[in-house]
Structure formats: C-alpha cells, structure tokens
C-alpha cells in the first residue's frame, strides 16, 4: 500500500470525477448562472461547509496539532451572501446545515479534512467564471477566490496524511472521505434548480 494520499486519490477517483460534473456547478462552469442561482448555490455550499466545520471542530484527538487548523471557509460564504444584498436575508443560510456523524478517529478526521481542503484547490478557476456577474470586483466571490494561506494549509494537510502509515488509519481516512463526498452529493442534489441568466 502506498501513502495515505495515494490511497485517498485512488479510492475517491470515481466519485470525485462524478462530482466535477455535478449539475449544481454546470452553469457556473459555462458562465450562464444568474445572480439568483448563484445565491442558491452559495447557500447550499454554506450548509455543507458549515456542517463540516462543526464536525471537525468537535472532534479532538492527540494528533491534531500535527494537522492544519480548520479555517472558517463558511464565513467567506456568509460574506459573499451578504455582498449579494438584502434579498437573501430571508433565506437564513445559517439554519441549513448538514449533520455529520461524530468523527471517531484521527484518520477519519483527516479524511474529512482532505475533502474540505481539496475542494478549495480549484476555487480560483471557478472565481474567474463569475466575471459576468461581478466584473473585476472581489465582493461576491470571496469563497471561490480563497485566501493567501490556502496553499500552506493544503501542504500541512499533505504532511499529516503522509505521516499516517497504519493501514487501518488509512482505511478510516478513505471511508470518511467517501462519506463526505457522498454527503455533498446528497446535500446538493435535491435543492431547487439553478436559474440561468435571462430566464
């Protein structure tokens, strides 16, 4: 068996590739998403990321100091939602949050974090797809644009994963990563359709 990262890459490849074509992102990718649809997408993403943060924060293991801290990416989503104006005030995104089962091992904790941190790696490419809504301004796309420390956090996570060498712990990481991907798929799919520009 290779490194934990190899284990995760190979084990999640199918669902990862499937989620690349998730309908919730298709209109963002082809730059036809309307402002109302974008707001709906951010609201869904808030519910997922906030739920992951709560689960990651509540799980405490002796090994955690070796891993990166859990950045509050959901706060960027809230700021983006506020940037879109008072029309979103009745949506109460803070009440729409996924519920994860308790994370019971450090390996599983890293598996959940792997999904959360990995989802940010292509964010800037997605941020560039929003010029038709925001021009050159940052407001409204802070979540996808990310922060200056994202790369360092990813590298620190990679080191923590590389230090996870026990096969049982690697399997725990993979199981948690797959569950997190499946939860994302289930959470995003049943929501109302995204509205295309001009419709």
PDB file of N, CA, C and O in Angstrom, residues 59-98:
ATOM      1  N   UNK A  59     -14.374  17.258  17.120  1.00  0.00           N
ATOM      2  CA  UNK A  59     -13.579  16.040  17.277  1.00  0.00           C
ATOM      3  C   UNK A  59     -12.170  16.412  17.730  1.00  0.00           C
ATOM      4  O   UNK A  59     -11.481  17.181  17.071  1.00  0.00           O
ATOM      5  N   UNK A  60     -11.758  15.873  18.857  1.00  0.00           N
ATOM      6  CA  UNK A  60     -10.455  16.220  19.437  1.00  0.00           C
ATOM      7  C   UNK A  60      -9.622  14.941  19.579  1.00  0.00           C
ATOM      8  O   UNK A  60     -10.066  13.974  20.198  1.00  0.00           O
ATOM      9  N   UNK A  61      -8.430  14.966  18.993  1.00  0.00           N
ATOM     10  CA  UNK A  61      -7.525  13.835  19.066  1.00  0.00           C
ATOM     11  C   UNK A  61      -6.131  14.339  19.422  1.00  0.00           C
ATOM     12  O   UNK A  61      -5.765  15.468  19.054  1.00  0.00           O
ATOM     13  N   UNK A  62      -5.314  13.528  20.094  1.00  0.00           N
ATOM     14  CA  UNK A  62      -3.972  13.982  20.476  1.00  0.00           C
ATOM     15  C   UNK A  62      -3.112  14.390  19.286  1.00  0.00           C
ATOM     16  O   UNK A  62      -2.219  15.231  19.409  1.00  0.00           O
ATOM     17  N   UNK A  63      -3.372  13.793  18.129  1.00  0.00           N
ATOM     18  CA  UNK A  63      -2.524  14.063  16.961  1.00  0.00           C
ATOM     19  C   UNK A  63      -2.882  15.362  16.239  1.00  0.00           C
ATOM     20  O   UNK A  63      -2.156  15.794  15.343  1.00  0.00           O
ATOM     21  N   UNK A  64      -3.978  16.004  16.594  1.00  0.00           N
ATOM     22  CA  UNK A  64      -4.470  17.141  15.816  1.00  0.00           C
ATOM     23  C   UNK A  64      -3.473  18.292  15.668  1.00  0.00           C
ATOM     24  O   UNK A  64      -3.476  18.969  14.641  1.00  0.00           O
ATOM     25  N   UNK A  65      -2.615  18.574  16.649  1.00  0.00           N
ATOM     26  CA  UNK A  65      -1.653  19.667  16.435  1.00  0.00           C
ATOM     27  C   UNK A  65      -0.759  19.475  15.213  1.00  0.00           C
ATOM     28  O   UNK A  65      -0.176  20.434  14.709  1.00  0.00           O
ATOM     29  N   UNK A  66      -0.639  18.243  14.700  1.00  0.00           N
ATOM     30  CA  UNK A  66       0.184  17.993  13.520  1.00  0.00           C
ATOM     31  C   UNK A  66      -0.520  18.431  12.240  1.00  0.00           C
ATOM     32  O   UNK A  66       0.111  18.567  11.196  1.00  0.00           O
ATOM     33  N   UNK A  67      -1.822  18.610  12.297  1.00  0.00           N
ATOM     34  CA  UNK A  67      -2.619  18.922  11.115  1.00  0.00           C
ATOM     35  C   UNK A  67      -2.941  20.410  11.077  1.00  0.00           C
ATOM     36  O   UNK A  67      -2.805  21.114  12.077  1.00  0.00           O
ATOM     37  N   UNK A  68      -3.356  20.920   9.924  1.00  0.00           N
ATOM     38  CA  UNK A  68      -3.682  22.341   9.829  1.00  0.00           C
ATOM     39  C   UNK A  68      -4.938  22.663  10.632  1.00  0.00           C
ATOM     40  O   UNK A  68      -5.801  21.807  10.832  1.00  0.00           O
ATOM     41  N   UNK A  69      -5.058  23.890  11.115  1.00  0.00           N
ATOM     42  CA  UNK A  69      -6.293  24.293  11.790  1.00  0.00           C
ATOM     43  C   UNK A  69      -7.444  24.316  10.792  1.00  0.00           C
ATOM     44  O   UNK A  69      -7.232  24.377   9.586  1.00  0.00           O
ATOM     45  N   UNK A  70      -8.649  24.254  11.319  1.00  0.00           N
ATOM     46  CA  UNK A  70      -9.836  24.269  10.467  1.00  0.00           C
ATOM     47  C   UNK A  70     -10.206  25.723  10.181  1.00  0.00           C
ATOM     48  O   UNK A  70     -10.721  26.438  11.028  1.00  0.00           O
ATOM     49  N   UNK A  71      -9.912  26.149   8.965  1.00  0.00           N
ATOM     50  CA  UNK A  71     -10.211  27.523   8.551  1.00  0.00           C
ATOM     51  C   UNK A  71     -11.722  27.707   8.418  1.00  0.00           C
ATOM     52  O   UNK A  71     -12.434  26.790   8.037  1.00  0.00           O
ATOM     53  N   UNK A  72     -12.192  28.909   8.757  1.00  0.00           N
ATOM     54  CA  UNK A  72     -13.625  29.189   8.688  1.00  0.00           C
ATOM     55  C   UNK A  72     -14.028  29.618   7.277  1.00  0.00           C
ATOM     56  O   UNK A  72     -14.342  30.771   7.013  1.00  0.00           O
ATOM     57  N   UNK A  73     -14.033  28.672   6.355  1.00  0.00           N
ATOM     58  CA  UNK A  73     -14.419  28.986   4.984  1.00  0.00           C
ATOM     59  C   UNK A  73     -15.893  29.357   4.902  1.00  0.00           C
ATOM     60  O   UNK A  73     -16.304  30.097   4.016  1.00  0.00           O
ATOM     61  N   UNK A  74     -16.704  28.854   5.829  1.00  0.00           N
ATOM     62  CA  UNK A  74     -18.125  29.209   5.804  1.00  0.00           C
ATOM     63  C   UNK A  74     -18.327  30.697   6.048  1.00  0.00           C
ATOM     64  O   UNK A  74     -19.322  31.272   5.588  1.00  0.00           O
ATOM     65  N   UNK A  75     -17.388  31.332   6.731  1.00  0.00           N
ATOM     66  CA  UNK A  75     -17.513  32.771   6.943  1.00  0.00           C
ATOM     67  C   UNK A  75     -17.336  33.544   5.641  1.00  0.00           C
ATOM     68  O   UNK A  75     -17.965  34.589   5.443  1.00  0.00           O
ATOM     69  N   UNK A  76     -16.493  33.041   4.752  1.00  0.00           N
ATOM     70  CA  UNK A  76     -16.363  33.668   3.431  1.00  0.00           C
ATOM     71  C   UNK A  76     -17.674  33.541   2.659  1.00  0.00           C
ATOM     72  O   UNK A  76     -18.084  34.460   1.953  1.00  0.00           O
ATOM     73  N   UNK A  77     -18.324  32.387   2.822  1.00  0.00           N
ATOM     74  CA  UNK A  77     -19.605  32.198   2.150  1.00  0.00           C
ATOM     75  C   UNK A  77     -20.656  33.167   2.694  1.00  0.00           C
ATOM     76  O   UNK A  77     -21.427  33.754   1.935  1.00  0.00           O
ATOM     77  N   UNK A  78     -20.686  33.344   4.001  1.00  0.00           N
ATOM     78  CA  UNK A  78     -21.632  34.306   4.582  1.00  0.00           C
ATOM     79  C   UNK A  78     -21.366  35.716   4.078  1.00  0.00           C
ATOM     80  O   UNK A  78     -22.291  36.469   3.785  1.00  0.00           O
ATOM     81  N   UNK A  79     -20.086  36.067   3.974  1.00  0.00           N
ATOM     82  CA  UNK A  79     -19.749  37.400   3.476  1.00  0.00           C
ATOM     83  C   UNK A  79     -20.200  37.557   2.024  1.00  0.00           C
ATOM     84  O   UNK A  79     -20.723  38.609   1.632  1.00  0.00           O
ATOM     85  N   UNK A  80     -20.000  36.514   1.216  1.00  0.00           N
ATOM     86  CA  UNK A  80     -20.472  36.564  -0.166  1.00  0.00           C
ATOM     87  C   UNK A  80     -21.992  36.722  -0.216  1.00  0.00           C
ATOM     88  O   UNK A  80     -22.525  37.496  -1.018  1.00  0.00           O
ATOM     89  N   UNK A  81     -22.706  35.988   0.621  1.00  0.00           N
ATOM     90  CA  UNK A  81     -24.161  36.093   0.652  1.00  0.00           C
ATOM     91  C   UNK A  81     -24.603  37.499   1.057  1.00  0.00           C
ATOM     92  O   UNK A  81     -25.548  38.050   0.493  1.00  0.00           O
ATOM     93  N   UNK A  82     -23.894  38.087   2.005  1.00  0.00           N
ATOM     94  CA  UNK A  82     -24.207  39.462   2.404  1.00  0.00           C
ATOM     95  C   UNK A  82     -23.906  40.439   1.268  1.00  0.00           C
ATOM     96  O   UNK A  82     -24.632  41.415   1.067  1.00  0.00           O
ATOM     97  N   UNK A  83     -22.842  40.163   0.502  1.00  0.00           N
ATOM     98  CA  UNK A  83     -22.494  41.033  -0.631  1.00  0.00           C
ATOM     99  C   UNK A  83     -23.604  41.060  -1.677  1.00  0.00           C
ATOM    100  O   UNK A  83     -23.744  42.049  -2.415  1.00  0.00           O
ATOM    101  N   UNK A  84     -24.373  39.978  -1.754  1.00  0.00           N
ATOM    102  CA  UNK A  84     -25.409  39.898  -2.769  1.00  0.00           C
ATOM    103  C   UNK A  84     -26.650  40.695  -2.393  1.00  0.00           C
ATOM    104  O   UNK A  84     -27.565  40.806  -3.207  1.00  0.00           O
ATOM    105  N   UNK A  85     -26.695  41.242  -1.174  1.00  0.00           N
ATOM    106  CA  UNK A  85     -27.749  42.178  -0.828  1.00  0.00           C
ATOM    107  C   UNK A  85     -28.828  41.621   0.059  1.00  0.00           C
ATOM    108  O   UNK A  85     -28.839  40.426   0.392  1.00  0.00           O
ATOM    109  N   UNK A  86     -29.777  42.463   0.432  1.00  0.00           N
ATOM    110  CA  UNK A  86     -30.817  42.070   1.382  1.00  0.00           C
ATOM    111  C   UNK A  86     -31.783  41.029   0.864  1.00  0.00           C
ATOM    112  O   UNK A  86     -32.563  40.478   1.630  1.00  0.00           O
ATOM    113  N   UNK A  87     -31.741  40.747  -0.431  1.00  0.00           N
ATOM    114  CA  UNK A  87     -32.666  39.750  -0.979  1.00  0.00           C
ATOM    115  C   UNK A  87     -32.454  38.385  -0.359  1.00  0.00           C
ATOM    116  O   UNK A  87     -33.341  37.543  -0.374  1.00  0.00           O
ATOM    117  N   UNK A  88     -31.274  38.169   0.199  1.00  0.00           N
ATOM    118  CA  UNK A  88     -31.007  36.863   0.804  1.00  0.00           C
ATOM    119  C   UNK A  88     -31.316  36.803   2.276  1.00  0.00           C
ATOM    120  O   UNK A  88     -31.135  35.756   2.896  1.00  0.00           O
ATOM    121  N   UNK A  89     -31.793  37.891   2.870  1.00  0.00           N
ATOM    122  CA  UNK A  89     -31.950  37.924   4.312  1.00  0.00           C
ATOM    123  C   UNK A  89     -32.983  36.929   4.823  1.00  0.00           C
ATOM    124  O   UNK A  89     -32.931  36.498   5.968  1.00  0.00           O
ATOM    125  N   UNK A  90     -33.966  36.568   3.973  1.00  0.00           N
ATOM    126  CA  UNK A  90     -34.994  35.638   4.424  1.00  0.00           C
ATOM    127  C   UNK A  90     -34.616  34.187   4.190  1.00  0.00           C
ATOM    128  O   UNK A  90     -35.390  33.285   4.508  1.00  0.00           O
ATOM    129  N   UNK A  91     -33.425  33.944   3.649  1.00  0.00           N
ATOM    130  CA  UNK A  91     -33.017  32.580   3.337  1.00  0.00           C
ATOM    131  C   UNK A  91     -32.458  31.856   4.559  1.00  0.00           C
ATOM    132  O   UNK A  91     -32.425  30.635   4.578  1.00  0.00           O
ATOM    133  N   UNK A  92     -31.981  32.626   5.543  1.00  0.00           N
ATOM    134  CA  UNK A  92     -31.422  32.064   6.782  1.00  0.00           C
ATOM    135  C   UNK A  92     -30.472  30.910   6.516  1.00  0.00           C
ATOM    136  O   UNK A  92     -30.708  29.785   6.945  1.00  0.00           O
ATOM    137  N   UNK A  93     -29.378  31.159   5.767  1.00  0.00           N
ATOM    138  CA  UNK A  93     -28.492  30.043   5.423  1.00  0.00           C
ATOM    139  C   UNK A  93     -27.897  29.364   6.640  1.00  0.00           C
ATOM    140  O   UNK A  93     -27.563  28.189   6.600  1.00  0.00           O
ATOM    141  N   UNK A  94     -27.785  30.110   7.762  1.00  0.00           N
ATOM    142  CA  UNK A  94     -27.185  29.514   8.944  1.00  0.00           C
ATOM    143  C   UNK A  94     -28.048  28.411   9.537  1.00  0.00           C
ATOM    144  O   UNK A  94     -27.591  27.651  10.382  1.00  0.00           O
ATOM    145  N   UNK A  95     -29.306  28.298   9.143  1.00  0.00           N
ATOM    146  CA  UNK A  95     -30.172  27.241   9.663  1.00  0.00           C
ATOM    147  C   UNK A  95     -30.131  25.996   8.788  1.00  0.00           C
ATOM    148  O   UNK A  95     -30.703  24.970   9.151  1.00  0.00           O
ATOM    149  N   UNK A  96     -29.485  26.049   7.643  1.00  0.00           N
ATOM    150  CA  UNK A  96     -29.457  24.937   6.693  1.00  0.00           C
ATOM    151  C   UNK A  96     -28.073  24.320   6.698  1.00  0.00           C
ATOM    152  O   UNK A  96     -27.197  24.714   5.933  1.00  0.00           O
ATOM    153  N   UNK A  97     -27.864  23.380   7.585  1.00  0.00           N
ATOM    154  CA  UNK A  97     -26.532  22.824   7.790  1.00  0.00           C
ATOM    155  C   UNK A  97     -26.585  21.314   7.805  1.00  0.00           C
ATOM    156  O   UNK A  97     -27.450  20.727   8.459  1.00  0.00           O
ATOM    157  N   UNK A  98     -25.664  20.677   7.097  1.00  0.00           N
ATOM    158  CA  UNK A  98     -25.596  19.217   7.115  1.00  0.00           C
ATOM    159  C   UNK A  98     -25.193  18.740   8.505  1.00  0.00           C
ATOM    160  O   UNK A  98     -24.527  19.454   9.260  1.00  0.00           O
TER     161      UNK A  98
END
